[in-house]
XYZ file of C-alpha atoms in Angstrom:
691
model
C -89.608 91.041 131.804
C -85.960 92.092 132.004
C -84.991 93.995 128.822
C -81.634 95.354 130.052
C -78.672 94.664 127.754
C -76.577 91.575 128.493
C -72.907 90.896 127.786
C -71.816 88.177 125.372
C -68.672 86.549 124.112
C -66.802 88.455 121.421
C -65.062 85.359 120.063
C -67.009 83.110 117.774
C -68.336 82.758 114.249
C -70.075 85.594 112.435
C -71.831 85.294 109.059
C -72.921 88.050 106.672
C -73.543 88.878 103.032
C -72.861 91.874 100.818
C -74.484 91.457 97.416
C -73.243 88.224 95.882
C -70.329 87.928 98.303
C -70.686 85.969 101.535
C -68.359 86.111 104.533
C -67.851 83.767 107.454
C -65.702 85.537 110.055
C -63.960 83.928 113.029
C -62.867 86.089 115.971
C -60.476 84.383 118.363
C -59.514 87.120 120.825
C -59.190 87.731 124.571
C -62.568 88.496 126.135
C -62.922 91.816 127.993
C -63.605 89.976 131.276
C -60.586 87.744 130.801
C -62.465 84.432 130.617
C -63.937 82.595 127.688
C -65.080 79.183 126.536
C -61.545 78.330 125.269
C -58.034 79.712 125.369
C -57.781 82.486 122.735
C -55.022 82.516 120.106
C -55.391 86.232 119.238
C -56.180 85.498 115.598
C -58.911 86.465 113.163
C -59.737 84.407 110.082
C -62.518 83.989 107.596
C -63.818 82.433 104.403
C -65.269 84.137 101.328
C -68.133 82.673 99.328
C -69.924 83.486 96.122
C -73.667 83.524 96.774
C -75.612 82.003 93.881
C -79.087 83.112 92.807
C -80.617 80.059 94.487
C -79.005 81.060 97.791
C -76.241 78.415 97.860
C -72.788 79.500 98.982
C -69.768 78.528 96.855
C -66.433 78.684 98.645
C -63.870 81.057 97.043
C -61.005 81.425 99.501
C -59.770 82.011 103.075
C -57.815 84.718 104.858
C -56.003 85.194 108.166
C -55.205 88.207 110.348
C -52.293 87.629 112.707
C -51.631 89.783 115.783
C -54.767 91.906 115.412
C -55.031 95.135 117.366
C -57.943 94.913 119.823
C -59.392 97.917 121.672
C -62.357 97.605 123.988
C -64.260 100.816 124.767
C -67.297 101.312 126.908
C -69.824 100.034 124.394
C -67.927 98.227 121.643
C -64.735 96.378 120.770
C -62.768 97.255 117.665
C -60.409 94.753 115.986
C -57.962 95.890 113.309
C -55.415 93.968 111.220
C -53.904 93.274 107.817
C -55.374 90.364 105.861
C -53.183 87.608 104.421
C -54.535 84.972 102.043
C -53.871 81.263 101.932
C -53.795 81.316 98.121
C -54.134 83.675 95.190
C -57.824 84.367 94.614
C -60.092 86.289 92.284
C -63.334 86.907 94.138
C -65.116 90.002 92.872
C -64.259 93.545 91.658
C -64.129 94.619 95.278
C -61.605 91.959 96.205
C -59.295 91.409 93.243
C -56.112 92.632 94.895
C -53.993 90.400 97.139
C -55.318 90.230 100.686
C -51.960 91.566 101.937
C -53.128 94.959 100.595
C -56.376 94.828 102.542
C -57.110 95.955 106.075
C -59.846 94.403 108.172
C -61.807 96.434 110.737
C -64.389 94.728 112.914
C -66.540 96.542 115.461
C -68.636 94.439 117.843
C -71.040 95.802 120.513
C -70.167 94.680 124.001
C -73.810 94.288 125.027
C -76.980 93.277 123.257
C -80.679 93.097 124.068
C -81.828 89.768 125.507
C -82.531 87.145 122.817
C -81.245 89.513 120.139
C -78.467 88.450 117.782
C -75.100 90.150 118.063
C -74.193 91.951 114.862
C -70.639 92.944 113.989
C -69.803 95.533 111.371
C -66.991 94.206 109.194
C -65.193 96.669 106.913
C -62.487 95.729 104.414
C -60.378 98.592 103.072
C -58.722 97.998 99.718
C -55.524 99.831 98.843
C -56.327 102.385 101.504
C -59.386 103.794 99.745
C -62.210 101.548 98.569
C -64.239 99.795 101.267
C -66.549 96.783 101.394
C -68.857 96.510 104.431
C -70.631 93.450 105.814
C -73.149 93.191 108.641
C -72.307 89.844 110.219
C -74.452 88.071 112.814
C -72.854 85.906 115.481
C -74.072 82.358 114.818
C -71.916 80.538 117.390
C -69.541 81.356 120.230
C -67.277 78.646 118.775
C -65.074 78.995 115.732
C -66.187 75.960 113.767
C -69.187 73.675 114.141
C -69.271 69.996 113.190
C -72.142 67.504 113.254
C -70.942 64.040 114.285
C -72.940 60.894 113.668
C -71.864 57.916 115.792
C -72.854 54.340 115.077
C -71.760 51.346 117.093
C -71.793 47.617 116.700
C -73.777 45.643 119.250
C -71.451 44.457 122.003
C -69.397 47.668 121.962
C -69.829 50.702 124.180
C -69.897 54.417 123.596
C -67.085 56.300 125.357
C -68.232 57.343 128.806
C -67.610 60.830 130.179
C -64.201 60.929 131.811
C -63.383 62.949 134.902
C -59.792 64.182 134.996
C -59.493 63.636 138.769
C -60.621 60.001 138.524
C -57.067 58.955 137.561
C -54.003 59.201 139.757
C -51.620 59.894 136.893
C -52.215 63.528 135.948
C -50.647 66.963 136.330
C -50.938 68.053 139.974
C -52.470 71.412 139.023
C -54.958 70.037 136.482
C -58.432 71.408 137.305
C -61.328 68.979 137.665
C -62.932 68.496 134.268
C -65.538 66.142 132.912
C -64.581 65.340 129.314
C -66.245 63.630 126.414
C -65.842 64.024 122.655
C -67.947 67.201 122.623
C -66.231 68.954 125.541
C -62.775 67.915 124.344
C -63.357 69.706 121.042
C -65.212 72.662 122.564
C -62.164 73.345 124.697
C -60.344 73.611 121.368
C -62.884 76.145 120.062
C -64.702 73.607 117.865
C -68.350 72.786 118.551
C -68.785 69.043 117.863
C -72.453 68.165 118.075
C -73.313 64.479 118.264
C -76.500 63.971 116.247
C -77.098 60.250 116.806
C -75.662 57.203 118.561
C -77.294 54.184 116.960
C -76.671 50.458 117.112
C -76.527 49.433 113.502
C -75.396 45.837 113.201
C -76.760 42.996 115.300
C -77.019 39.647 113.529
C -77.385 36.826 116.074
C -74.233 35.107 114.796
C -72.007 38.195 115.117
C -70.544 37.886 118.607
C -67.852 40.271 119.864
C -64.857 38.996 117.846
C -65.898 40.346 114.455
C -62.987 41.541 112.355
C -63.631 44.412 110.004
C -61.687 45.018 106.835
C -61.413 48.240 104.830
C -64.126 47.396 102.338
C -66.652 46.641 105.097
C -65.827 49.880 106.908
C -65.959 51.739 103.633
C -69.346 50.176 102.845
C -70.615 51.040 106.336
C -69.801 54.725 105.937
C -71.109 55.011 102.398
C -74.464 53.426 103.214
C -75.130 54.245 106.860
C -73.791 57.790 107.216
C -77.206 59.435 106.942
C -75.765 62.945 106.562
C -73.240 62.021 103.850
C -73.167 64.157 100.710
C -70.822 64.170 97.766
C -69.175 67.488 98.754
C -67.143 69.077 101.518
C -69.262 69.697 104.606
C -68.896 70.034 108.354
C -70.217 66.543 109.062
C -68.342 63.471 110.277
C -69.039 59.794 110.846
C -67.584 57.635 113.620
C -68.146 53.860 113.737
C -67.415 52.014 116.965
C -66.508 48.527 115.774
C -64.974 45.406 117.307
C -61.614 44.439 115.744
C -59.720 45.395 112.632
C -58.932 42.595 110.180
C -55.279 42.403 111.265
C -56.213 41.388 114.843
C -54.536 39.748 116.780
C -51.264 40.133 114.841
C -51.633 43.909 114.996
C -53.546 45.721 117.742
C -55.165 48.448 115.661
C -57.312 50.708 117.836
C -58.460 53.216 115.187
C -58.513 54.072 111.527
C -59.280 57.215 109.562
C -60.738 56.881 106.066
C -58.464 58.846 103.753
C -60.508 58.450 100.615
C -63.814 57.195 99.383
C -64.865 55.376 96.241
C -65.183 58.419 94.038
C -63.251 60.127 91.240
C -59.608 60.517 92.389
C -59.441 63.747 90.401
C -62.264 65.209 92.509
C -62.051 63.425 95.870
C -63.987 64.138 99.056
C -61.822 62.429 101.682
C -61.672 62.433 105.485
C -65.398 62.044 106.174
C -65.267 59.163 108.602
C -63.284 57.161 111.121
C -63.594 53.969 113.131
C -62.348 52.872 116.531
C -62.091 49.256 117.655
C -63.612 48.866 121.092
C -63.129 45.120 121.482
C -59.418 45.426 120.720
C -59.093 48.138 123.353
C -60.702 45.783 125.897
C -58.015 43.147 125.371
C -55.628 42.637 128.262
C -52.603 43.385 126.095
C -54.072 46.797 125.260
C -56.089 48.427 128.087
C -58.412 45.625 129.178
C -56.776 45.187 132.571
C -56.505 48.925 133.249
C -58.674 50.553 135.977
C -62.004 51.717 134.529
C -61.050 55.391 134.657
C -57.780 54.721 132.826
C -59.636 52.776 130.157
C -62.156 55.618 129.741
C -59.311 58.099 129.354
C -57.570 56.001 126.674
C -60.823 55.285 124.859
C -61.713 58.967 124.742
C -58.205 59.847 123.533
C -58.561 57.341 120.691
C -61.897 58.812 119.562
C -60.647 62.426 119.739
C -57.410 61.382 117.991
C -59.140 59.640 115.042
C -61.564 62.532 114.556
C -58.519 64.823 114.574
C -57.152 62.844 111.626
C -60.499 63.387 109.872
C -59.945 67.120 110.359
C -56.511 66.749 108.700
C -54.346 66.721 111.828
C -51.382 64.375 111.561
C -49.479 62.719 114.363
C -47.349 64.965 116.555
C -44.268 62.860 115.849
C -44.854 63.169 112.088
C -44.337 66.924 112.510
C -41.056 66.467 114.414
C -42.807 67.246 117.711
C -42.615 63.928 119.541
C -42.667 65.664 122.933
C -46.050 67.293 122.291
C -48.646 66.610 125.003
C -51.414 66.616 122.454
C -54.394 64.386 121.701
C -52.574 63.687 118.433
C -49.507 62.089 120.015
C -49.074 58.427 120.988
C -48.578 58.280 124.769
C -46.323 55.239 124.487
C -44.069 57.098 121.995
C -43.601 60.136 124.281
C -41.166 61.928 124.143
C -39.088 60.093 121.491
C -41.512 59.611 118.591
C -39.852 57.579 115.896
C -36.615 57.495 117.918
C -38.318 55.381 120.581
C -35.759 53.176 122.392
C -36.466 49.467 122.241
C -38.794 48.475 125.107
C -39.700 52.038 126.003
C -43.251 52.995 127.037
C -43.689 56.676 127.723
C -47.379 56.450 128.693
C -46.869 57.134 132.398
C -44.724 60.185 131.734
C -47.142 61.451 129.071
C -50.223 61.286 131.279
C -48.373 62.912 134.209
C -48.045 66.027 132.029
C -50.964 65.844 129.602
C -53.657 68.498 130.047
C -56.067 66.961 127.496
C -55.529 69.586 124.823
C -54.410 70.047 121.266
C -51.091 71.865 120.980
C -50.974 75.511 119.720
C -50.182 74.627 116.098
C -53.085 72.142 116.021
C -55.449 74.718 117.569
C -54.431 77.186 114.868
C -55.136 74.531 112.226
C -58.544 73.564 113.622
C -59.760 77.138 114.113
C -58.128 79.153 111.366
C -56.543 77.197 108.525
C -58.014 77.359 105.030
C -61.467 75.824 104.953
C -60.523 73.134 102.403
C -57.596 72.004 104.535
C -59.797 71.324 107.546
C -63.366 70.588 106.390
C -64.249 66.893 105.957
C -64.449 66.220 102.246
C -61.790 68.851 101.519
C -58.090 68.408 100.770
C -56.421 65.012 101.017
C -54.981 63.959 104.365
C -51.675 65.722 104.983
C -51.805 67.409 101.575
C -51.500 70.962 102.893
C -49.338 72.589 105.513
C -47.569 69.541 106.967
C -45.022 68.448 104.339
C -41.540 67.895 105.767
C -39.652 67.738 102.454
C -38.579 64.857 100.270
C -35.513 62.943 101.536
C -33.113 61.490 98.988
C -32.551 57.779 98.477
C -29.497 56.082 100.016
C -26.488 55.056 97.970
C -25.302 51.445 97.828
C -22.289 52.399 99.952
C -24.507 53.942 102.617
C -26.714 50.829 102.708
C -23.773 48.490 103.045
C -22.297 50.541 105.889
C -25.550 50.915 107.804
C -26.139 48.711 110.888
C -29.765 48.361 109.812
C -30.664 48.751 106.140
C -33.901 49.206 104.228
C -34.081 47.740 100.719
C -36.683 48.274 98.047
C -36.942 45.635 95.320
C -39.180 43.505 93.122
C -39.360 39.718 93.649
C -39.224 37.987 91.226
C -36.823 40.616 89.983
C -38.232 42.661 87.128
C -38.071 46.225 85.860
C -40.759 46.290 83.130
C -44.466 46.230 83.908
C -47.321 46.006 81.424
C -49.432 49.098 80.927
C -52.165 49.182 83.669
C -50.576 46.202 85.451
C -50.736 46.559 89.286
C -47.341 47.277 90.828
C -46.213 45.747 94.102
C -42.776 46.195 95.624
C -41.045 44.291 98.385
C -39.633 46.019 101.466
C -36.743 44.319 103.259
C -35.441 45.478 106.650
C -32.108 43.808 107.443
C -30.127 43.635 110.646
C -26.520 44.014 109.476
C -25.018 44.025 112.982
C -23.672 41.164 115.083
C -26.266 41.588 117.834
C -30.070 41.288 117.946
C -32.064 44.505 117.565
C -35.667 45.381 118.407
C -37.725 46.670 115.522
C -41.445 47.431 115.001
C -43.206 44.842 112.897
C -45.467 47.332 111.100
C -43.883 47.828 107.673
C -47.106 48.725 105.896
C -47.343 52.440 104.967
C -50.769 52.437 106.624
C -49.071 52.474 110.038
C -46.981 55.528 109.197
C -43.462 54.182 109.892
C -42.783 53.740 106.171
C -43.016 56.554 103.622
C -42.619 55.746 99.926
C -41.761 58.321 97.255
C -42.441 58.045 93.530
C -40.682 60.089 90.835
C -42.741 59.866 87.661
C -41.683 60.244 83.990
C -42.269 64.009 84.253
C -39.680 64.112 87.118
C -42.353 65.072 89.625
C -41.951 63.460 93.089
C -45.095 62.372 94.910
C -45.393 60.791 98.317
C -47.478 57.654 98.247
C -50.555 58.048 100.440
C -52.344 54.853 101.456
C -56.139 54.877 101.446
C -56.322 54.226 105.182
C -54.343 55.289 108.231
C -54.116 52.811 111.081
C -53.496 53.777 114.709
C -52.597 51.189 117.294
C -50.325 49.986 120.052
C -46.622 49.384 119.495
C -45.626 45.883 118.462
C -42.012 44.938 118.104
C -39.867 41.900 117.485
C -36.224 41.027 118.089
C -34.447 40.713 114.768
C -31.403 38.393 115.060
C -28.083 39.258 113.403
C -28.291 38.910 109.636
C -32.050 38.350 109.654
C -34.593 40.288 107.605
C -38.160 41.482 107.956
C -40.237 41.578 104.740
C -43.463 43.154 103.531
C -45.206 43.459 100.182
C -46.668 46.907 99.411
C -49.310 47.634 96.783
C -48.430 50.978 95.180
C -50.660 51.306 92.118
C -53.525 53.052 93.887
C -53.898 55.178 96.993
C -55.478 58.305 98.373
C -54.395 60.336 95.343
C -55.762 57.841 92.830
C -53.602 55.806 90.435
C -49.857 56.500 90.640
C -48.664 54.805 87.434
C -51.111 55.948 84.759
C -48.362 57.339 82.507
C -46.008 55.005 80.615
C -42.314 55.627 81.105
C -39.606 55.444 83.763
C -40.305 55.667 87.483
C -37.961 55.798 90.469
C -39.123 54.578 93.869
C -37.540 54.891 97.316
C -38.643 54.680 100.932
C -37.874 55.985 104.420
C -38.319 54.165 107.717
C -38.515 55.945 111.048
C -38.591 53.801 114.173
C -36.618 53.958 117.393
C -33.065 55.081 116.805
C -33.288 54.086 113.149
C -33.896 56.819 110.579
C -33.397 54.833 107.387
C -33.444 55.609 103.666
C -33.719 52.848 101.088
C -32.067 52.373 97.741
C -33.735 53.899 94.675
C -35.557 51.311 92.572
C -36.017 51.936 88.844
C -39.020 50.461 87.026
C -40.638 51.117 83.668
C -44.277 51.063 82.687
C -44.606 49.924 79.062
C -46.371 52.032 76.477
C -49.685 50.482 75.315
C -48.947 48.314 72.284
C -52.471 48.095 70.895
C -55.959 49.474 71.128
C -56.813 46.496 73.311
C -54.283 47.602 75.936
C -55.717 51.107 75.826
C -59.181 49.640 76.428
C -57.799 47.661 79.397
C -56.577 50.928 80.926
C -59.923 52.631 80.344
C -61.677 49.790 82.167
C -59.114 49.693 84.985
C -58.320 53.340 85.826
C -61.546 54.043 87.709
C -61.981 54.947 91.343
C -64.013 51.857 92.239
C -61.605 49.570 90.387
C -58.728 51.149 92.319
C -60.427 50.379 95.614
C -61.116 46.785 94.591
C -57.428 46.279 93.721
C -56.173 48.103 96.833
C -58.414 46.215 99.264
C -58.057 42.887 97.459
C -61.779 42.755 96.845
C -64.661 45.061 97.578
C -68.012 43.343 97.218
C -70.085 46.481 97.524
C -68.427 48.330 94.613
C -70.638 46.896 91.880
C -69.477 49.075 88.972
C -65.806 48.503 89.717
C -66.241 44.757 89.960
C -68.143 44.663 86.692
C -65.420 46.564 84.841
C -62.703 44.300 86.215
C -64.754 41.214 85.394
C -64.940 42.440 81.824
C -61.127 42.718 81.782
C -60.569 39.118 82.920
C -63.097 37.779 80.427
C -61.751 39.673 77.431
C -58.048 39.771 78.331
C -57.454 36.602 80.416
C -53.743 36.273 79.576
C -52.617 39.624 81.021
C -50.838 40.053 84.332
C -53.622 42.408 85.346
C -56.131 39.559 84.971
C -54.234 37.474 87.528
C -54.258 40.358 90.005
C -57.997 40.746 89.498
C -58.522 36.995 90.093
C -56.547 37.409 93.327
C -58.885 40.191 94.483
C -62.003 38.234 93.546
C -60.601 35.178 95.343
C -59.947 37.074 98.570
C -63.395 38.645 98.375
C -65.108 35.266 98.000
C -62.999 33.635 100.696
C -64.073 35.966 103.488
C -67.380 36.930 104.989
C -68.836 40.348 104.317
C -70.653 42.318 107.028
C -73.428 44.321 105.407
C -74.691 47.133 107.664
C -77.451 47.980 105.226
C -78.977 44.509 105.090
C -78.014 43.805 108.706
C -76.466 40.422 108.001
C -73.262 38.575 107.193
C -72.660 37.142 103.772
C -70.774 33.907 104.446
C -67.576 32.914 102.614
C -67.929 31.139 99.289
C -64.998 28.733 99.256
C -65.813 27.031 95.936
C -65.869 30.339 94.081
C -62.742 31.525 95.918
C -60.835 28.381 94.899
C -61.579 28.969 91.211
C -60.366 32.592 91.379
C -57.232 31.866 93.402
C -56.179 29.003 91.110
C -56.254 31.447 88.199
C -54.336 34.052 90.214
C -51.498 31.551 90.826
C -51.021 30.709 87.162
C -47.372 30.439 86.055
C -46.594 31.941 82.655
C -45.107 29.266 80.327
C -43.090 31.979 78.588
C -41.460 33.668 81.589
C -41.938 30.728 84.024
C -43.045 33.324 86.564
C -46.312 34.354 88.172
C -47.716 37.845 87.829
C -47.787 38.096 91.623
C -44.767 39.008 93.713
C -43.358 36.220 95.900
C -44.904 37.394 99.200
C -48.372 37.859 97.692
C -48.055 34.548 95.846
C -47.160 32.723 99.036
C -50.035 34.228 100.991
C -52.479 33.370 98.210
C -51.181 29.789 98.120
C -51.594 29.503 101.892
C -55.175 30.766 101.634
C -55.969 28.355 98.816
C -54.528 25.437 100.765
C -56.687 26.399 103.739
C -59.773 26.459 101.520
C -58.951 23.016 100.143
C -58.682 21.714 103.696
C -62.021 23.276 104.652
C -63.562 21.578 101.635
C -61.971 18.252 102.724
C -59.680 18.039 99.730
C -56.284 17.258 101.351
C -54.759 15.839 98.156
C -55.326 19.133 96.331
C -53.913 21.083 99.278
C -50.741 18.980 99.363
C -50.328 19.182 95.609
C -50.668 22.970 95.679
C -48.121 23.335 98.438
C -45.656 21.063 96.622
C -46.051 23.126 93.455
C -45.469 26.271 95.474
C -42.293 24.778 96.968
C -40.984 23.966 93.466
C -41.756 27.481 92.268
C -40.168 29.139 95.293
C -37.055 26.987 94.966
C -36.698 28.161 91.393
C -37.254 31.780 92.524
C -34.602 31.292 95.267
C -36.978 32.203 98.090
C -35.646 31.968 101.647
C -35.045 28.414 102.828
C -37.119 28.824 106.003
C -40.155 29.858 103.943
C -39.787 26.773 101.739
C -39.323 24.552 104.774
C -42.462 25.974 106.361
C -44.471 25.069 103.257
C -43.051 21.555 103.282
C -43.975 21.138 106.928
C -47.475 22.288 106.300
C -47.893 19.837 103.438
C -46.665 16.993 105.673
C -49.017 18.049 108.469
C -52.019 17.847 106.141
C -51.059 14.262 105.331
C -50.850 13.389 109.029
C -54.181 15.023 109.888
C -55.973 13.127 107.120
C -54.197 9.874 107.685
C -52.959 9.684 104.082
């Protein structure tokens, strides 16, 4: 038996303990032989933990050593450097001073006995005198380790291994590589270990055109992610589904879950993602591409969405649209939001792409503060990526702009009841004399729109939607003088409820697409102070994490507690605007099917129940002669209710509803083409039924 010492990699993760203090150390340095498992960044980082009596480790803080001095002798390597912290920390008597006053010294043997662990001696010198020493064992040659659970819907496929030389469009000097999710991340220094690849949903009636909404995806992760725990952990969930609910209007290929149904004050976000295989197979996406090209794009989508779950944002959101990273959109390269109309940079991107994360992203994945990277840690984009808060545009600037973005309420109002959901209307207007091409994705979930909220305490927060959608570019030609509209729900998002305090709020938005870098007007609204104990009780029943998800997703069948609280609100306070919004959510929930991964079946729509809820949601107040819903949401709810009436073979009710909606919209001075469309639909119902 050969017992001679063997060499090993110096880079990797080392773990040790000194008393009640635990240390996880990451060495990311050039190997003595010059080759390693990944390109080194010449950085050292680590995390400190408090070790409890029961052996559990409680995270206390992270540090970084930049430009460490590395000296390799004949039998050991020594790494020296000054420690810098990510935040002010109080760890223990040995580590109370700022990390900038501490020097790290690591000595690692260059050889070790076969099958013996490599042990590094880690010494921290405080203020030049006092020292703390750890004996740290190498637990992985990689810098972070993640367990990934993959589930897929029957009819979809797992991403196949992709060989870089199987495609013609590639850098000429790119070496031959076989890539999958695991190898893509290992090349970045992160060991992603796939623990399971199960088929989880196979009712006979499903087919391949299932559309998944947020609540179904949310339910899937909560109930089928077998490794899920209510805490930060290095575990992720990926669901390979068919289509997102917006298909075919929007070709969404992936989504990252930004929050889960838990306390917004103590969230554990970024634990799962989904990709939509059936959408990718469509001809207008990559369905007609050669198999190798499809495999490349499919793999990029999976790596990209998991990158979001590790708190990486899009390259173009960091003002790096020319990055050749997994986190860029090939079709946006190299313009990002300044993409010219009709441009597709995919060919140019793949000619240069080396299937890597860029240096800043590698630094993030390997060495940023644990809570910024670990699934279940900080909110998406909450740390290290902020680009500043742009001001709102003045009225003069809007009037002079060729394309203008307006923020408003319709019907126009400035005062909202306490705990009433708040929706605003976005209007994108072509103020030129020629047609222009604009993306159609005005929802903040697509990332083109950012909305800012200044609260009564004068603090400015960026609105973060619960979900981030990734997909292919979809544009339209906007004629001169024409507008593009969208209704945006702002009350709840990834940071919880945004309007819990009564008082004055200012809202404004930015829009980045193509050559247009737009800022909207500032919109002033007020949230009324509670006028009675009843209104305070309404708030107590409404401001819960599950209730927020129900309101955001316009229904969430699986969130039992949230639905029960909101049901109590509509029963006890039926005349409030909030009650009408709740009826809207219940109506949408009853009108659509629900795919239950736990039970393995589809709950069919319940049109009769949906009709009752939607009729209440569309109630017009006799005092204000207005609905609680904004015009866009009201119109969509009326269209859905008319469709349900038709499905129930009640054409008279459908026509009556549409006529009432026309009368209401005429009074609200809604666009003439919207009113004419409703009239045409009412007439078409009469023709189809012969009445």
